[in-house]
Short mmCIF file of N, CA and C in Angstrom, two decimals:
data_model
loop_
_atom_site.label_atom_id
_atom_site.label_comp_id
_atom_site.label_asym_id
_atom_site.label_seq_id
_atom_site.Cartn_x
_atom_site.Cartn_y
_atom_site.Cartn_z
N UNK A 1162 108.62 174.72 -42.98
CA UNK A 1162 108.07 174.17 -44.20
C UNK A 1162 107.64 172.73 -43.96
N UNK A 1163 106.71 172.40 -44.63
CA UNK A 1163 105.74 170.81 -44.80
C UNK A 1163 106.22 170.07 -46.23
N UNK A 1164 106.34 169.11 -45.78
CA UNK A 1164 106.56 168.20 -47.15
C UNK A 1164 105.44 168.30 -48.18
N UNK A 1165 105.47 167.86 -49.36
CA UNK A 1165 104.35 168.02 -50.08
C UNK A 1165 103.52 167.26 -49.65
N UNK A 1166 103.28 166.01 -49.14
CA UNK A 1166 102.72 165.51 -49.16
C UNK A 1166 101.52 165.01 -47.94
N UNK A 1167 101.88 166.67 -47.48
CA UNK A 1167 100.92 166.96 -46.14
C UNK A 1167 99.59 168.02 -46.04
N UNK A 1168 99.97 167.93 -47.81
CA UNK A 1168 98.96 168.96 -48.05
C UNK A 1168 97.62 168.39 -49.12
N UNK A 1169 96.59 168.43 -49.09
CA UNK A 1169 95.35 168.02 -50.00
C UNK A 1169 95.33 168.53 -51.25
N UNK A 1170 96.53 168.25 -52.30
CA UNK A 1170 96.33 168.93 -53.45
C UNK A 1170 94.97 169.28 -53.73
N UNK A 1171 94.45 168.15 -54.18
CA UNK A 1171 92.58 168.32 -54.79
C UNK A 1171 91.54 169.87 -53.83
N UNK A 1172 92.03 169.97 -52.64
CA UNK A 1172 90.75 170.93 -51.89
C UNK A 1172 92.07 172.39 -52.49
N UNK A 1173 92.97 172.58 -52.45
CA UNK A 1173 93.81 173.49 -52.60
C UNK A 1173 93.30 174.00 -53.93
N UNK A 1174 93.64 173.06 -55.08
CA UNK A 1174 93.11 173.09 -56.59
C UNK A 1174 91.45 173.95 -56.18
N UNK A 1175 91.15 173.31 -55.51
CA UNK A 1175 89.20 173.86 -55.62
C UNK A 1175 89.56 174.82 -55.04
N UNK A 1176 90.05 175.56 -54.16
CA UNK A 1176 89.79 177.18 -53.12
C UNK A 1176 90.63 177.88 -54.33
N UNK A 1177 91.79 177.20 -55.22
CA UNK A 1177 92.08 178.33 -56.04
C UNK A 1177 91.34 178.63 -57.39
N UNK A 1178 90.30 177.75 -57.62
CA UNK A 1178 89.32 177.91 -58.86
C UNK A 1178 88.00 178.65 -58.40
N UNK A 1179 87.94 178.58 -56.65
CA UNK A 1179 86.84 179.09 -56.26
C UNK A 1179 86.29 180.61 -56.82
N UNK A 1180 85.40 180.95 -57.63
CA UNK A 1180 85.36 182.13 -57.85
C UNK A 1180 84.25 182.71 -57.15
N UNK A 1181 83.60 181.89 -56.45
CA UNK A 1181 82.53 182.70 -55.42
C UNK A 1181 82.80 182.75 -53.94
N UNK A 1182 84.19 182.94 -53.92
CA UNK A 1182 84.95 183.20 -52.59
C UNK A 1182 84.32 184.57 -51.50
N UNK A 1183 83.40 184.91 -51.68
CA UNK A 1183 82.79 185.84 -50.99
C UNK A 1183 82.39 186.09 -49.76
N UNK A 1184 81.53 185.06 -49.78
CA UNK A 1184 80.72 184.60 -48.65
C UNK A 1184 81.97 183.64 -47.68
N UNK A 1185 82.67 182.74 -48.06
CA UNK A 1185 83.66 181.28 -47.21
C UNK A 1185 84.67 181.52 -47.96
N UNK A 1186 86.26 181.40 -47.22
CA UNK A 1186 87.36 181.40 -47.32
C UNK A 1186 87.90 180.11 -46.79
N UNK A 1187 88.58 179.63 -47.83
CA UNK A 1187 89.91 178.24 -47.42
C UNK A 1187 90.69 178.61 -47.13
N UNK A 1188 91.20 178.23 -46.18
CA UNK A 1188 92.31 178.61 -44.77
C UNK A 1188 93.26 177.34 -45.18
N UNK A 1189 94.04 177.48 -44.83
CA UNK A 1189 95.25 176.76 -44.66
C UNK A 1189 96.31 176.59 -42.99
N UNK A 1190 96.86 175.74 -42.58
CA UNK A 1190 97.35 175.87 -41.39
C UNK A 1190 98.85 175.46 -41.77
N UNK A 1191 99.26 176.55 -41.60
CA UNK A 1191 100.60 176.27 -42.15
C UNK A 1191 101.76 175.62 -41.44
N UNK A 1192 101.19 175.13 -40.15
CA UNK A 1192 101.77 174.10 -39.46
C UNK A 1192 101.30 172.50 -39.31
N UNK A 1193 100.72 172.72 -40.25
CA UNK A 1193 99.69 171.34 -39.96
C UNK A 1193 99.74 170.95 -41.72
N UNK A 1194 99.04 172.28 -42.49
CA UNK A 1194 98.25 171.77 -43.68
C UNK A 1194 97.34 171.60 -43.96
N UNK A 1195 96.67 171.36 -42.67
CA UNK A 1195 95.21 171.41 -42.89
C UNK A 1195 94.59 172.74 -43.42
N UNK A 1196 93.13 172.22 -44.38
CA UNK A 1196 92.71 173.13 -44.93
C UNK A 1196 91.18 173.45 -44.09
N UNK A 1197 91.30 174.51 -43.72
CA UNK A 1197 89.57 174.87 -43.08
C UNK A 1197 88.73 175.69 -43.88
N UNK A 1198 87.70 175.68 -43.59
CA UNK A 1198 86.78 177.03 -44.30
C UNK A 1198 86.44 177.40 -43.21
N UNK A 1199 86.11 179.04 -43.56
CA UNK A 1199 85.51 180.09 -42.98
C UNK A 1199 84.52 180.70 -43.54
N UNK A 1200 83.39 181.16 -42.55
CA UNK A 1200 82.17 182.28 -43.50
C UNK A 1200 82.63 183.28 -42.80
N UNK A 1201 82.06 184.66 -42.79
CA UNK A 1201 81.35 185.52 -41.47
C UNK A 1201 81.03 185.06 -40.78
N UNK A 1202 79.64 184.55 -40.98
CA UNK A 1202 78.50 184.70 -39.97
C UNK A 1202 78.96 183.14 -39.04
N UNK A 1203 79.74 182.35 -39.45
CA UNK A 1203 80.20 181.02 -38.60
C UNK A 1203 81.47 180.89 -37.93
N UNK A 1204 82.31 181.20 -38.67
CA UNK A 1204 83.60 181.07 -38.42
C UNK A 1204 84.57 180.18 -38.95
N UNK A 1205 84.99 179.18 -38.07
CA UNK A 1205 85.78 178.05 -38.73
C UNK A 1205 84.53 177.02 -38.13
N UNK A 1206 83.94 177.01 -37.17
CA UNK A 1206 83.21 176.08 -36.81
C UNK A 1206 81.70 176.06 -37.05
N UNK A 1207 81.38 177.29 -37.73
CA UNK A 1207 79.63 177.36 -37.91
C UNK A 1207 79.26 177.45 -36.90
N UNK A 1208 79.73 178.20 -35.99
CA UNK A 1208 78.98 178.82 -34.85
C UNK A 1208 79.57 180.30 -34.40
N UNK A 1209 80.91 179.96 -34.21
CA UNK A 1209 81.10 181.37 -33.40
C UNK A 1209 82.35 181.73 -34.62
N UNK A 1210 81.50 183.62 -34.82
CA UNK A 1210 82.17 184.48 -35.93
C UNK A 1210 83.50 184.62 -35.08
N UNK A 1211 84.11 184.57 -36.15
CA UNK A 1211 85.69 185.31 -35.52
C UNK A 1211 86.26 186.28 -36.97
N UNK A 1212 87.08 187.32 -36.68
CA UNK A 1212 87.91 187.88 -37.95
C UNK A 1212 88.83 187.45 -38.26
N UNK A 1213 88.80 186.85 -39.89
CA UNK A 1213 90.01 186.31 -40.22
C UNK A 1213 91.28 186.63 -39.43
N UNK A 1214 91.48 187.76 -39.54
CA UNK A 1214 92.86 188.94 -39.06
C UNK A 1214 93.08 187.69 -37.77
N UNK A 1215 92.60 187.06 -36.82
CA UNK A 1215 92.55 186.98 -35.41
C UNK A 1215 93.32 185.23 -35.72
N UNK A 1216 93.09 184.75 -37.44
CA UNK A 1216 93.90 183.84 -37.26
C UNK A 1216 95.23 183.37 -38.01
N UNK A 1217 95.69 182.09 -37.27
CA UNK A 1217 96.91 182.04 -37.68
C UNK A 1217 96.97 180.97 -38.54
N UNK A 1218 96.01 181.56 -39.79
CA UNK A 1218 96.13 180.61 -40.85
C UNK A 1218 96.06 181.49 -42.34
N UNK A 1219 95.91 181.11 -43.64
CA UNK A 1219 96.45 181.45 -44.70
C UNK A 1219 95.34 181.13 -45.73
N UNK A 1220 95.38 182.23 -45.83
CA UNK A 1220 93.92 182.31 -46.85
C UNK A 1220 94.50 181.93 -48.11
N UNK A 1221 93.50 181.17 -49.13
CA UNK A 1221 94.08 180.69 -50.14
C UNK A 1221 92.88 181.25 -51.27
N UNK A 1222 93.44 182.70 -52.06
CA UNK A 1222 93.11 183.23 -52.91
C UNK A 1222 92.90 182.57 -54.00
N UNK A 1223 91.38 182.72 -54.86
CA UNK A 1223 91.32 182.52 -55.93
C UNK A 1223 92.41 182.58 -57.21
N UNK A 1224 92.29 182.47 -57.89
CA UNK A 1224 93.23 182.84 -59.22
C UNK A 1224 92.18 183.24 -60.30
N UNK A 1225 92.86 184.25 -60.72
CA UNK A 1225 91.47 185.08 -61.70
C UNK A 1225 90.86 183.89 -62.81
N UNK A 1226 89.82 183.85 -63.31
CA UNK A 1226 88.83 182.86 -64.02
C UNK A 1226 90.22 182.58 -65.39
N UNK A 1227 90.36 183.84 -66.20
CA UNK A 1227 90.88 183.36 -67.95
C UNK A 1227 92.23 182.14 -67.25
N UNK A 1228 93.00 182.13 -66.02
CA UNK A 1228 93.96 180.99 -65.67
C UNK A 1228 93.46 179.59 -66.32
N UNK A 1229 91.94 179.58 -65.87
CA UNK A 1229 91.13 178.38 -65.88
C UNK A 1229 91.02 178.56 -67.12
N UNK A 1230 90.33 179.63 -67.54
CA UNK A 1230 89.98 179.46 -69.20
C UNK A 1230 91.04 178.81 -70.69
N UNK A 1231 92.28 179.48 -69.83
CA UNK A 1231 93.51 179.38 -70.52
C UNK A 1231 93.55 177.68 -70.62
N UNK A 1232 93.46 177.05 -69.86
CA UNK A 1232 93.01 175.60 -69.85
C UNK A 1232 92.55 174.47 -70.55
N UNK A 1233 91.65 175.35 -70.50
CA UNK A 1233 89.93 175.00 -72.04
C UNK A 1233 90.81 175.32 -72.93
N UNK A 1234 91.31 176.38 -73.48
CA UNK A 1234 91.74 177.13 -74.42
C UNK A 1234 93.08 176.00 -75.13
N UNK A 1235 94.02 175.78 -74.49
CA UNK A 1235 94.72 174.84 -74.51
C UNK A 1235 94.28 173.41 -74.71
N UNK A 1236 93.50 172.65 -73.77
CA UNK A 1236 92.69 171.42 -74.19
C UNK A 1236 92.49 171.43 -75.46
N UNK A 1237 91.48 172.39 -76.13
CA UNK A 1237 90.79 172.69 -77.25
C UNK A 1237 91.53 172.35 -78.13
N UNK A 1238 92.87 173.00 -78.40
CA UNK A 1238 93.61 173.44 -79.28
C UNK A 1238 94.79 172.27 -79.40
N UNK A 1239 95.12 171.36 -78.66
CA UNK A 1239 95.71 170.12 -78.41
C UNK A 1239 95.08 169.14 -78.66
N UNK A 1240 93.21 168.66 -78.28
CA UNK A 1240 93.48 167.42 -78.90
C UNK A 1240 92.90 167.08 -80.16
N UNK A 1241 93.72 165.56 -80.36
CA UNK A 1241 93.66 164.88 -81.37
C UNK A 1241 92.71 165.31 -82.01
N UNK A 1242 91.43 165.03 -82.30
CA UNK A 1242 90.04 165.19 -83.31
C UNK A 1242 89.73 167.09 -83.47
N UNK A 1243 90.30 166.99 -84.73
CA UNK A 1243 90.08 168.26 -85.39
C UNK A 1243 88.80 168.64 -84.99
N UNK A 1244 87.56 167.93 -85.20
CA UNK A 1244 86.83 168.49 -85.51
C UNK A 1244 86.07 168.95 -83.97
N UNK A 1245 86.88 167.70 -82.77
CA UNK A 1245 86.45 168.40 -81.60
C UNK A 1245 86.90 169.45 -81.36
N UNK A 1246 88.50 169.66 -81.76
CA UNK A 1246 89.14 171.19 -81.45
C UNK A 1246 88.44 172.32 -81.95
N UNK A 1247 87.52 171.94 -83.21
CA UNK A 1247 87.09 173.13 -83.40
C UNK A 1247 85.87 173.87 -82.89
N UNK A 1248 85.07 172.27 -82.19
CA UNK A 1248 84.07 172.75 -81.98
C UNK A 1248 84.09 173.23 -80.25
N UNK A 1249 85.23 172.53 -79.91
CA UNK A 1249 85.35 173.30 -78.20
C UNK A 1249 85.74 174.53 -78.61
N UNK A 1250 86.85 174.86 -79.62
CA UNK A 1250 87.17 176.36 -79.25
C UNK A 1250 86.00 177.25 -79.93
N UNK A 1251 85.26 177.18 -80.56
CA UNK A 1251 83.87 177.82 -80.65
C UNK A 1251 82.95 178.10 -79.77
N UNK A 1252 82.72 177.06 -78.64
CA UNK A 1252 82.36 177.00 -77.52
C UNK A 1252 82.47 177.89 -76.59
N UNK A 1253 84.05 178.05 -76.75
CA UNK A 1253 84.79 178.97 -75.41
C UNK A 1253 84.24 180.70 -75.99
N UNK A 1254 83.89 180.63 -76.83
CA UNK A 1254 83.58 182.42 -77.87
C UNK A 1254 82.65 182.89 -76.65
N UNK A 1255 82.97 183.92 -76.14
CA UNK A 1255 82.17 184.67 -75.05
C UNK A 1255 81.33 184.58 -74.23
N UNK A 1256 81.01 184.99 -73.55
CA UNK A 1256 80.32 185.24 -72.43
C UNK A 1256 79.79 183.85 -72.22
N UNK A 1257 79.83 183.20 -70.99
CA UNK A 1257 79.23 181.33 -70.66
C UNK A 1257 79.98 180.63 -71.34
N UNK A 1258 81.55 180.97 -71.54
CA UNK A 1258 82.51 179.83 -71.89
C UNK A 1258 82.31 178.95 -71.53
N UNK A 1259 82.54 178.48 -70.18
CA UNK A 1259 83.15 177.65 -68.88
C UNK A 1259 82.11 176.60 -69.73
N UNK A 1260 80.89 176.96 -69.12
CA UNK A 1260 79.13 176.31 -69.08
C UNK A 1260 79.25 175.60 -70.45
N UNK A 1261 79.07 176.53 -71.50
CA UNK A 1261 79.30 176.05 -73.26
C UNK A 1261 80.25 174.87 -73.41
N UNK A 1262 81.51 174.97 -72.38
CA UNK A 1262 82.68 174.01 -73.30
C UNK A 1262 82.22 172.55 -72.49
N UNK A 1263 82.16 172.50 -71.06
CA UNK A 1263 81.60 171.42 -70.35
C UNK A 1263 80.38 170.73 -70.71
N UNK A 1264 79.40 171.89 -71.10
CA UNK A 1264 77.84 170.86 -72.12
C UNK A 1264 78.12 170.13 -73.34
N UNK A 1265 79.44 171.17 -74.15
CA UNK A 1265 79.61 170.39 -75.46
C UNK A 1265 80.84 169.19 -74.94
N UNK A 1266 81.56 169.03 -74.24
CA UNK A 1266 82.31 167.82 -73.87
C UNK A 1266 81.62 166.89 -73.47
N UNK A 1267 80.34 166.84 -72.38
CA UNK A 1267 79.78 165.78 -72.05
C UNK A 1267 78.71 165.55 -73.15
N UNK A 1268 77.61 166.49 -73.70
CA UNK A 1268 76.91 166.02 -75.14
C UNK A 1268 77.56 165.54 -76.25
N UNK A 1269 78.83 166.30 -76.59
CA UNK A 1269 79.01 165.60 -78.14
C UNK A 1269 80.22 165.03 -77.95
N UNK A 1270 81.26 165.04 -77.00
CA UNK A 1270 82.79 164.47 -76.83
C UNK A 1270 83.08 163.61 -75.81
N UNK A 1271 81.66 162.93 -75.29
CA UNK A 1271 81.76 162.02 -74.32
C UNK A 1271 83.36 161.77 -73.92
N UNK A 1272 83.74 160.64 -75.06
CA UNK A 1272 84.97 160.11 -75.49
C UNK A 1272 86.05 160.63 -74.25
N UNK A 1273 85.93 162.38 -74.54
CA UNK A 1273 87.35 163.32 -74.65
C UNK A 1273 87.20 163.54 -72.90
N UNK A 1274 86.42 163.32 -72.51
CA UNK A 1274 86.15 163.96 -70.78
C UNK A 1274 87.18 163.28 -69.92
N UNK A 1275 87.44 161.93 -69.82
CA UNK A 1275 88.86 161.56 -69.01
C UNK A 1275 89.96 162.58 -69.63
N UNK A 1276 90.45 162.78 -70.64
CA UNK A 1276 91.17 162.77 -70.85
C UNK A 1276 91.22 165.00 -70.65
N UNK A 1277 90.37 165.11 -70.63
CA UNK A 1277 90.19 166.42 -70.16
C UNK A 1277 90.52 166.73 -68.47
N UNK A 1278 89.76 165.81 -67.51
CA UNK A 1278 89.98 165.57 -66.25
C UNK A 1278 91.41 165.71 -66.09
N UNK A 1279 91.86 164.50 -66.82
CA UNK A 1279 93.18 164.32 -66.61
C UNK A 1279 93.97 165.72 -66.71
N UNK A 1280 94.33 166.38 -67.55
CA UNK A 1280 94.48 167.52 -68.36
C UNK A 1280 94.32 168.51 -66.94
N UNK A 1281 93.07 168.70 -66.69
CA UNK A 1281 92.77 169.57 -65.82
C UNK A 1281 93.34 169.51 -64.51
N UNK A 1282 93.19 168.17 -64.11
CA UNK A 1282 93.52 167.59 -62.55
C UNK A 1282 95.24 168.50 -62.68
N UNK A 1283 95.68 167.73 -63.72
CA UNK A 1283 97.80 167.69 -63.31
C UNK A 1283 97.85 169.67 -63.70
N UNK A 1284 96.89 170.26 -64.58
CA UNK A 1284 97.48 172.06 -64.30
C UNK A 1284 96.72 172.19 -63.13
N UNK A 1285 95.64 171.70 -62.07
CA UNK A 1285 95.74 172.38 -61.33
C UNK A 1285 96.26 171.83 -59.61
N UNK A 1286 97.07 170.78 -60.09
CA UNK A 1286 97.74 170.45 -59.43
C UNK A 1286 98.78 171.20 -59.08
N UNK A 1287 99.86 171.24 -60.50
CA UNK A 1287 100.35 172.37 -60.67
C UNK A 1287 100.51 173.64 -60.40
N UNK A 1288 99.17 173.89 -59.99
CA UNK A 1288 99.32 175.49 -59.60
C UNK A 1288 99.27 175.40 -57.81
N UNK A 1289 98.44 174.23 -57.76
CA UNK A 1289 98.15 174.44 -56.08
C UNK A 1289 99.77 174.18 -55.53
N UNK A 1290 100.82 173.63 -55.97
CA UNK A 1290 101.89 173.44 -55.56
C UNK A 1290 103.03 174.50 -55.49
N UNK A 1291 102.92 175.36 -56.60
CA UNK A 1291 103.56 176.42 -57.01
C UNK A 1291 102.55 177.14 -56.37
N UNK A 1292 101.15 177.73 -55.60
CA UNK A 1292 100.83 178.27 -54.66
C UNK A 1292 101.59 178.18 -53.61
N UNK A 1293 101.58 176.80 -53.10
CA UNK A 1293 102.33 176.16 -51.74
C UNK A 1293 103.79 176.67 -51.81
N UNK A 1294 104.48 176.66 -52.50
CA UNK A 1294 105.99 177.50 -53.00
C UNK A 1294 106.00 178.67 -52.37
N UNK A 1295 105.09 179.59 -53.37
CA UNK A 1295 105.10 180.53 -53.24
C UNK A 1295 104.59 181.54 -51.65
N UNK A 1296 104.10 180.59 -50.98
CA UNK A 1296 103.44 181.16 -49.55
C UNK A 1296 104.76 180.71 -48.63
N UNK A 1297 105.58 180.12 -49.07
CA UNK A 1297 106.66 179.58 -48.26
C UNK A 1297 106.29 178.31 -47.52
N UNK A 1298 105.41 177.57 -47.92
CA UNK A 1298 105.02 176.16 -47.18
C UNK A 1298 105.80 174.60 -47.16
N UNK A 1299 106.01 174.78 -48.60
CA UNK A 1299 106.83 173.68 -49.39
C UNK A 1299 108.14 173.90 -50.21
N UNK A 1300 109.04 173.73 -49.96
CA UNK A 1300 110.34 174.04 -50.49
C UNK A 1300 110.09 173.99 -52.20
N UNK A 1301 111.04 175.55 -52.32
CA UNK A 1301 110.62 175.32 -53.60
C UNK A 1301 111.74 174.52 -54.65
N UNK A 1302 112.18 173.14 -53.68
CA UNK A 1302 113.22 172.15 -54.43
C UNK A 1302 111.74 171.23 -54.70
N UNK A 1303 111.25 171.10 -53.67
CA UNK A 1303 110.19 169.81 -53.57
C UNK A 1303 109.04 170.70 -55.02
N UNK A 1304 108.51 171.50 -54.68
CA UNK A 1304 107.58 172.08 -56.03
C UNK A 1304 108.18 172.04 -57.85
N UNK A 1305 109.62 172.77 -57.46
CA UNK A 1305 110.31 171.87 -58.95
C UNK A 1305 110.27 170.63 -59.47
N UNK A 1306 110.53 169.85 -58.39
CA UNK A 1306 110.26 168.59 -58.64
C UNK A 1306 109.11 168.61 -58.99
N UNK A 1307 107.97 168.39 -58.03
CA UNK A 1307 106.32 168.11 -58.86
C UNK A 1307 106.62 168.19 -59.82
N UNK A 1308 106.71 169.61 -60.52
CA UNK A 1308 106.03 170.17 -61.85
C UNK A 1308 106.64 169.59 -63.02
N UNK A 1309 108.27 168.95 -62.72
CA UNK A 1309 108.56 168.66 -63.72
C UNK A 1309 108.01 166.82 -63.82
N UNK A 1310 107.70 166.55 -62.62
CA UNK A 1310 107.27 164.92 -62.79
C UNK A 1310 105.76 165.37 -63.07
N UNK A 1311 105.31 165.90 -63.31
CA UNK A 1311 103.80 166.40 -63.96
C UNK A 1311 103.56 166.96 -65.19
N UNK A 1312 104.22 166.77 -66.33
CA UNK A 1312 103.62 167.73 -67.56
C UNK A 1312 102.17 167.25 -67.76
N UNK A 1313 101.81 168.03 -68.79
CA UNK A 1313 100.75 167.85 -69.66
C UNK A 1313 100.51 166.66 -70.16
N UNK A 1314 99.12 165.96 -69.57
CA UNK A 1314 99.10 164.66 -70.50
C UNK A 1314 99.11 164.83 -71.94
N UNK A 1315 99.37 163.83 -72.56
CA UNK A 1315 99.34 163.61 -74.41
C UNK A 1315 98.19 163.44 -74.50
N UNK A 1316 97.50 164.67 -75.57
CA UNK A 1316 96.14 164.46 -75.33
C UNK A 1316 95.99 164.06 -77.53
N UNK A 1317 96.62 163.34 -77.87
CA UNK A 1317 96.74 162.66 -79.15
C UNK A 1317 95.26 161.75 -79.40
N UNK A 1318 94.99 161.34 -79.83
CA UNK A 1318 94.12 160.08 -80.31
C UNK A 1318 95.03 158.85 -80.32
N UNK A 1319 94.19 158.01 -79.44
CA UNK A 1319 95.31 156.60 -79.16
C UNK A 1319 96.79 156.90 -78.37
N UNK A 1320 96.52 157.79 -77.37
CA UNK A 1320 97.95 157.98 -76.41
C UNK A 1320 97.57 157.93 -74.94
#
């Protein structure tokens, strides 16, 4: 196992939001930490294909989209200005959530976008750590910890 702090929360967070994981896979080196990508047609180096199977690293699976949505969904419904809560969770109403809630935060909720970042950054911090747990990388004394020195920012008006 690796300390936490040998690992790139932020690229971890992105390979597990990745939902067009198709084509390139984030690798992980579970002796190192380091994070690589892979295609087919390149490999780890953009030249020579190799099959995942052939290495000794750790693919780091998406997490299905509503995780993320659940997010928005929560943001929405937490902060302060009623009238933004109502108009993000209207936003999120079907099909082009994601797209809808991000146009109406930067057009009409300027204001609310740090505080969304913020929001966003520490759950998916959160998860990339409790990933790392769960693959056996990082003790899961050290991941308890994170999560509990990480809640949810106060997403109040004036907090």
């Amino acid at each position: 196992m690796l300390a936490l702090d040998q690992f790139d929360l932020d690229r971890i967070a992105e390979a597990l939001q990745d939902q067009s994981a198709c084509e390139l896979r984030h690798l992980v080196d579970p002796r190192t930490g380091v994070i690589s990508i892979w295609t087919e047609d390149g490999g780890l180096d953009g030249e020579r294909p190799i099959d995942l199977d052939e290495l000794d690293l750790i693919p780091i699976d998406p997490l299905p989209s509503y995780v993320w949505y659940q997010d928005m969904a929560d943001f929405a419904g937490r902060v302060g200005d009623e009238q933004a809560s109502d108009q993000l969770s209207i936003a999120l109403r079907g099909k082009g959530a994601f797209r809808r809630f991000k146009d109406r935060l930067h057009r009409d909720w300027p204001g609310l976008l740090p505080r969304w970042q913020a929001f966003h950054d520490v759950r998916a911090h959160r998860r990339a750590v409790a990933w790392l747990s769960g693959k056996a990388l990082v003790s899961q004394e050290a991941a308890d910890r994170f999560i509990a020195e990480n809640p949810d920012p106060d997403l109040r008006q004036g907090r």
